[in-house]
Coordinates of C-alpha atoms in Angstrom, one line a residue:
M1241 CA 14.5 -16.8 4.1
K1242 CA 10.7 -18.5 4.1
I1243 CA 8.5 -17.6 1.2
L1244 CA 5.1 -17.9 0.8
T1245 CA 2.9 -17.9 -2.4
F1246 CA -1.0 -18.0 -2.5
G1247 CA -1.2 -19.7 -5.9
Q1248 CA 0.4 -23.2 -6.8
T1249 CA -0.2 -24.0 -10.4
G1250 CA -0.3 -20.7 -12.3
Q1251 CA 2.7 -19.4 -14.8
L1252 CA 4.1 -17.3 -12.1
A1253 CA 3.9 -19.9 -9.1
R1254 CA 5.3 -22.4 -11.5
A1255 CA 8.0 -20.2 -12.4
L1256 CA 8.9 -19.3 -9.1
K1257 CA 9.3 -23.0 -8.4
R1258 CA 11.6 -23.8 -11.3
T1259 CA 14.0 -20.5 -10.5
Q1260 CA 13.6 -20.8 -6.8
P1261 CA 16.9 -20.1 -5.0
N1262 CA 19.0 -22.7 -2.8
T1263 CA 18.7 -20.3 0.1
V1264 CA 14.7 -19.8 0.0
E1265 CA 12.1 -22.0 1.5
L1266 CA 9.4 -21.9 -0.5
I1267 CA 6.0 -22.7 0.6
Q1268 CA 3.2 -22.6 -2.4
L1269 CA -0.5 -23.3 -1.1
S1270 CA -3.5 -23.9 -3.8
H1271 CA -6.8 -22.8 -3.8
Q1272 CA -7.7 -25.9 -2.5
Q1273 CA -5.4 -25.5 0.6
V1274 CA -6.2 -21.7 1.0
D1275 CA -9.1 -20.0 -0.3
I1276 CA -8.1 -16.7 -0.3
T1277 CA -11.5 -15.2 -0.5
Q1278 CA -12.0 -16.4 3.1
P1279 CA -10.2 -14.5 5.2
Q1280 CA -9.9 -17.2 8.2
R1281 CA -8.2 -19.6 6.0
I1282 CA -5.6 -16.7 5.1
D1283 CA -5.0 -15.8 8.9
D1284 CA -5.0 -19.2 9.6
A1285 CA -2.1 -20.1 6.8
L1286 CA -0.2 -17.0 8.0
A1287 CA -0.2 -17.9 11.8
Y1288 CA 1.0 -21.8 10.8
Y1289 CA 3.7 -21.0 8.2
R1290 CA 5.0 -17.5 9.8
P1291 CA 6.8 -16.7 6.1
N1292 CA 8.8 -13.4 5.9
I1293 CA 7.5 -12.5 2.7
I1294 CA 4.1 -13.4 0.7
I1295 CA 4.0 -13.2 -3.2
N1296 CA 0.5 -13.1 -4.2
C1297 CA 0.0 -15.4 -7.2
A1298 CA -3.4 -16.0 -7.2
A1299 CA -5.3 -14.1 -9.4
Y1300 CA -8.7 -14.4 -12.0
T1301 CA -6.9 -13.7 -15.3
N1302 CA -9.2 -14.6 -18.0
V1303 CA -9.7 -10.9 -19.4
E1304 CA -12.9 -11.9 -21.6
K1305 CA -14.5 -14.0 -18.6
A1306 CA -14.1 -11.1 -16.2
E1307 CA -16.3 -8.8 -18.5
I1308 CA -19.1 -11.5 -18.0
N1309 CA -18.7 -12.4 -14.4
P1310 CA -17.0 -9.0 -12.9
E1311 CA -18.1 -10.2 -9.2
S1312 CA -15.7 -13.1 -9.4
A1313 CA -12.9 -11.0 -10.8
I1314 CA -13.4 -8.5 -8.2
K1315 CA -13.6 -11.0 -5.2
T1316 CA -10.5 -12.8 -6.4
N1317 CA -8.4 -9.9 -7.6
A1318 CA -9.4 -6.9 -4.9
L1319 CA -11.5 -8.3 -2.0
A1320 CA -9.2 -11.2 -1.5
V1321 CA -6.1 -9.0 -1.5
E1322 CA -7.8 -6.7 1.1
Y1323 CA -8.1 -10.2 3.2
I1324 CA -4.3 -10.8 2.7
A1325 CA -3.0 -7.1 3.2
K1326 CA -4.9 -6.9 6.3
A1327 CA -3.3 -10.5 7.7
A1328 CA 0.0 -9.6 6.5
S1329 CA -0.1 -6.3 8.0
A1330 CA -1.3 -7.8 11.5
Y1331 CA 1.5 -10.1 11.4
G1332 CA 4.3 -7.6 10.2
I1333 CA 5.0 -9.9 6.7
K1334 CA 6.1 -8.6 3.9
L1335 CA 3.5 -8.6 0.7
I1336 CA 4.4 -8.5 -2.9
Q1337 CA 1.2 -7.8 -5.0
L1338 CA 1.1 -8.8 -8.9
S1339 CA -0.5 -6.4 -11.0
T1340 CA -0.9 -5.6 -14.5
D1341 CA -0.2 -3.0 -17.6
Y1342 CA -4.2 -3.2 -18.0
V1343 CA -4.5 -0.7 -15.1
F1344 CA -3.6 1.8 -17.9
D1345 CA -5.8 3.2 -20.8
G1346 CA -3.5 3.0 -23.5
G1347 CA -3.3 6.9 -24.3
S1348 CA 0.2 7.2 -24.0
S1349 CA 2.7 7.0 -26.8
T1350 CA 5.8 6.1 -24.5
P1351 CA 6.3 3.2 -21.7
Y1352 CA 4.3 4.0 -18.5
L1353 CA 6.0 5.3 -15.5
V1354 CA 5.0 4.1 -11.8
T1355 CA 4.1 7.4 -11.1
Q1356 CA 1.6 7.9 -13.9
K1357 CA -1.9 7.7 -12.9
P1358 CA -3.8 4.4 -14.0
A1359 CA -7.1 4.6 -15.4
A1360 CA -8.2 1.0 -16.5
I1361 CA -10.7 0.4 -19.2
N1362 CA -11.7 -2.9 -18.6
T1363 CA -13.2 -5.0 -15.6
Y1364 CA -9.8 -6.9 -15.2
G1365 CA -7.7 -4.3 -15.1
Q1366 CA -10.2 -2.5 -12.7
S1367 CA -10.0 -5.4 -10.5
K1368 CA -6.1 -5.1 -10.2
L1369 CA -6.5 -1.4 -9.8
L1370 CA -8.7 -2.1 -6.6
A1371 CA -6.2 -4.2 -5.2
E1372 CA -3.3 -1.6 -5.6
A1373 CA -5.4 1.0 -4.1
T1374 CA -5.8 -1.1 -1.0
L1375 CA -2.1 -1.8 -0.7
L1376 CA -1.6 2.2 -1.3
S1377 CA -4.0 2.8 1.4
Y1378 CA -1.6 1.2 4.0
Q1379 CA 1.1 3.4 3.1
S1380 CA 3.2 0.8 4.7
D1381 CA 7.0 0.1 3.6
L1382 CA 5.9 -4.1 4.0
F1383 CA 3.9 -4.0 0.9
C1384 CA 5.0 -3.3 -2.7
I1385 CA 2.9 -3.9 -6.0
V1386 CA 4.7 -5.3 -9.1
R1387 CA 3.1 -4.5 -12.6
T1388 CA 4.3 -6.5 -15.5
S1389 CA 2.8 -7.4 -19.2
W1390 CA 2.3 -10.0 -21.8
L1391 CA 3.6 -13.1 -19.8
Y1392 CA 4.3 -16.2 -21.7
H1393 CA 6.5 -19.4 -21.4
H1394 CA 6.5 -22.7 -23.1
T1395 CA 4.4 -24.1 -20.7
G1396 CA 0.5 -23.6 -19.7
N1397 CA -2.0 -21.6 -21.5
N1398 CA -0.8 -18.1 -22.9
F1399 CA -0.1 -16.4 -26.2
L1400 CA 3.0 -18.2 -27.1
T1401 CA 1.4 -21.7 -26.3
T1402 CA -1.6 -20.7 -28.5
M1403 CA 0.4 -19.8 -31.4
L1404 CA 2.2 -22.8 -31.5
K1405 CA -0.6 -25.0 -31.0
L1406 CA -2.1 -23.0 -34.2
M1407 CA 0.9 -23.1 -36.2
S1408 CA 1.6 -26.8 -35.7
Q1409 CA -1.5 -27.6 -37.3
T1410 CA -0.9 -25.7 -40.8
H1411 CA 0.2 -28.7 -42.5
N1412 CA -3.5 -29.8 -42.7
Q1413 CA -4.8 -28.0 -45.6
A1414 CA -8.1 -27.2 -43.6
A1415 CA -6.6 -26.0 -40.7
I1416 CA -6.2 -22.1 -40.1
G1417 CA -3.2 -20.5 -41.3
S1418 CA -3.1 -23.1 -43.9
S1419 CA -3.3 -20.9 -46.9
K1420 CA -3.7 -17.0 -47.5
E1421 CA -7.1 -17.4 -47.9
N1422 CA -7.4 -18.5 -44.2
P1423 CA -4.9 -17.2 -42.2
I1424 CA -4.6 -16.7 -38.5
N1425 CA -5.6 -13.4 -37.7
I1426 CA -3.4 -11.3 -35.0
V1427 CA -4.3 -7.9 -33.6
N1428 CA -1.6 -5.4 -35.1
D1429 CA -2.7 -2.0 -33.3
Q1430 CA -2.1 -3.1 -29.8
T1431 CA 1.8 -2.5 -28.5
G1432 CA 3.1 -3.8 -25.4
S1433 CA 6.2 -5.7 -23.9
P1434 CA 6.1 -9.4 -23.7
T1435 CA 7.7 -10.7 -20.6
M1436 CA 9.0 -14.2 -20.4
V1437 CA 7.5 -15.5 -16.9
D1438 CA 10.9 -16.8 -15.7
D1439 CA 12.4 -13.6 -16.0
L1440 CA 9.8 -12.1 -13.6
A1441 CA 10.2 -14.6 -11.4
R1442 CA 14.0 -13.9 -11.1
F1443 CA 13.2 -10.4 -10.8
L1444 CA 10.8 -11.3 -7.8
W1445 CA 13.4 -13.4 -6.0
K1446 CA 16.1 -10.4 -6.3
L1447 CA 13.4 -8.0 -5.3
C1448 CA 13.0 -10.1 -1.9
L1449 CA 16.4 -9.6 -0.9
Q1450 CA 15.9 -5.8 -1.3
K1451 CA 16.0 -4.2 2.3
Q1452 CA 13.5 -1.6 1.4
W1453 CA 10.9 -1.1 -1.3
S1454 CA 9.4 1.3 -3.4
A1455 CA 5.6 1.1 -3.6
I1456 CA 5.2 0.2 -7.2
Y1457 CA 7.5 -1.6 -9.5
H1458 CA 7.4 -2.3 -13.1
W1459 CA 8.9 -5.6 -14.7
S1460 CA 8.8 -6.9 -18.1
D1461 CA 11.3 -7.8 -21.1
A1462 CA 13.0 -4.9 -22.9
G1463 CA 11.5 -3.5 -26.1
V1464 CA 8.0 -3.2 -27.5
C1465 CA 5.9 -5.1 -30.3
T1466 CA 2.5 -5.8 -31.4
W1467 CA 0.6 -8.9 -31.1
Y1468 CA 1.0 -9.5 -34.8
E1469 CA 5.1 -8.5 -34.5
F1470 CA 5.2 -11.1 -31.4
A1471 CA 3.4 -13.6 -33.4
Q1472 CA 5.6 -13.3 -36.5
A1473 CA 8.8 -13.5 -34.0
I1474 CA 7.4 -17.0 -32.6
K1475 CA 6.6 -18.0 -36.2
T1476 CA 10.5 -17.2 -37.4
R1477 CA 12.2 -18.4 -34.3
A1478 CA 10.4 -21.8 -34.1
I1479 CA 10.6 -22.4 -37.8
G1480 CA 14.6 -21.8 -37.2
L1481 CA 14.5 -24.3 -34.4
G1482 CA 12.9 -26.9 -36.4
L1483 CA 10.0 -26.7 -34.2
L1484 CA 7.6 -25.6 -36.8
R1485 CA 7.8 -25.8 -40.7
Q1486 CA 6.2 -24.0 -43.4
P1487 CA 3.6 -23.0 -44.7
I1488 CA 2.4 -20.8 -41.9
Y1489 CA 0.1 -17.7 -43.0
L1490 CA -0.3 -14.8 -40.4
Q1491 CA -2.5 -11.9 -41.0
P1492 CA -2.6 -8.5 -39.3
I1493 CA -5.9 -7.3 -38.1
T1494 CA -7.2 -4.0 -36.2
S1495 CA -8.8 -4.5 -32.7
E1496 CA -12.2 -3.7 -34.6
Q1497 CA -11.7 -6.6 -36.6
Y1498 CA -11.1 -8.8 -33.5
A1499 CA -14.5 -10.3 -31.9
S1500 CA -13.8 -9.6 -28.4
I1501 CA -16.2 -8.0 -25.7
V1502 CA -13.2 -6.5 -23.8
N1503 CA -11.6 -2.8 -24.3
R1504 CA -7.6 -3.3 -24.4
P1505 CA -5.1 -0.6 -24.2
V1506 CA -4.0 0.3 -27.4
F1507 CA -0.4 0.9 -25.9
S1508 CA 0.6 -0.6 -22.7
A1509 CA 4.3 -1.1 -22.2
L1510 CA 5.7 -0.2 -18.9
D1511 CA 8.7 1.8 -17.9
S1512 CA 10.9 -0.6 -15.7
G1513 CA 13.8 2.3 -15.0
L1514 CA 13.2 1.9 -11.3
S1515 CA 13.8 -1.9 -11.3
H1516 CA 17.0 -1.5 -13.0
T1517 CA 18.8 -1.0 -9.4
I1518 CA 17.5 -4.4 -8.6
A1519 CA 17.9 -6.5 -12.1
T1520 CA 18.9 -6.1 -15.9
Q1521 CA 16.4 -6.4 -18.6
N1522 CA 17.0 -8.3 -21.5
P1523 CA 15.4 -7.7 -25.1
W1524 CA 12.4 -9.5 -25.6
Q1525 CA 13.5 -11.3 -28.8
Q1526 CA 16.3 -12.7 -26.8
Q1527 CA 14.1 -14.2 -24.3
L1528 CA 11.7 -15.7 -26.9
S1529 CA 14.5 -17.3 -28.6
L1530 CA 15.8 -18.9 -25.3
C1531 CA 12.2 -20.1 -24.1
L1532 CA 11.8 -21.8 -27.5
N1533 CA 15.1 -23.2 -27.0
E1534 CA 14.1 -24.8 -23.8
L1535 CA 11.0 -26.0 -25.5
K1536 CA 13.3 -27.9 -28.4
H1537 CA 15.3 -29.5 -25.2
S1538 CA 12.6 -30.2 -23.0
K1539 CA 11.1 -33.7 -22.6
E1540 CA 7.4 -32.5 -23.0
C1541 CA 8.2 -30.9 -26.4
L1542 CA 5.5 -31.8 -28.9
F1543 CA 6.0 -29.0 -31.6
V1544 CA 9.2 -30.4 -33.2
A1545 CA 8.3 -30.4 -36.9
K1546 CA 8.0 -33.6 -39.0
N1547 CA 8.8 -34.1 -42.7

């Protein structure tokens, strides 16, 4: 089986490479190799490589910058997907399009089902929702959408690495988080499901083996929490593994207290029930511990606490 990803250096593309099955030929194309906002470049790549399945990992994911520069977000997240879908359809190639919990408005109090109507409240979510609409308009069994949430890993730029970097500096008395008077402020009124990106990658590999696809899937690790609760879990587990040391002061705050131009959904957990026929979810707490343990034993670990 030959799988092609648009995107090579992002979180998911790297996770797919780490978890690549031996039976898969994986071709990963960077932005420099194929600019997906240029239809002819997409067509040329598909004509040359002729993959069985495309996994589109390329995306404009900076939620803050998307509000300032919506044209760029829509160009990459929506218009480019239109080009990919058109080319994939012409060649009869299957396509997995990644999407987000941010296509929902946060008004639910229970995890969102794949059948619930989305209503994005920020530019990033709207751009991903436009891509979804494009794929669904084909009514093709060659295409499917996979929504996910709160992706993290111990490499790259994400919530986990941001928290570890901040928390690792608290031995400096001038650093944020070093005292009760100068804590690390974390939003405590937005709820979702953290997802270790390697878990998403493994789900996608299993999805590739399915003979038939549903139009939309949800995938995250099991359980829900707030960003503050996620940060507390990172702190507790990292200290336990010797990656961090006390003192580390965290302060729960509201979304209103957090300086941001982005409207984020208050509740965005996804119901992954439909995906259970393909893969088994693990609790997010368990996967966080696994990820941090991998970090501790990795060559690039920079966070081992010093006495």
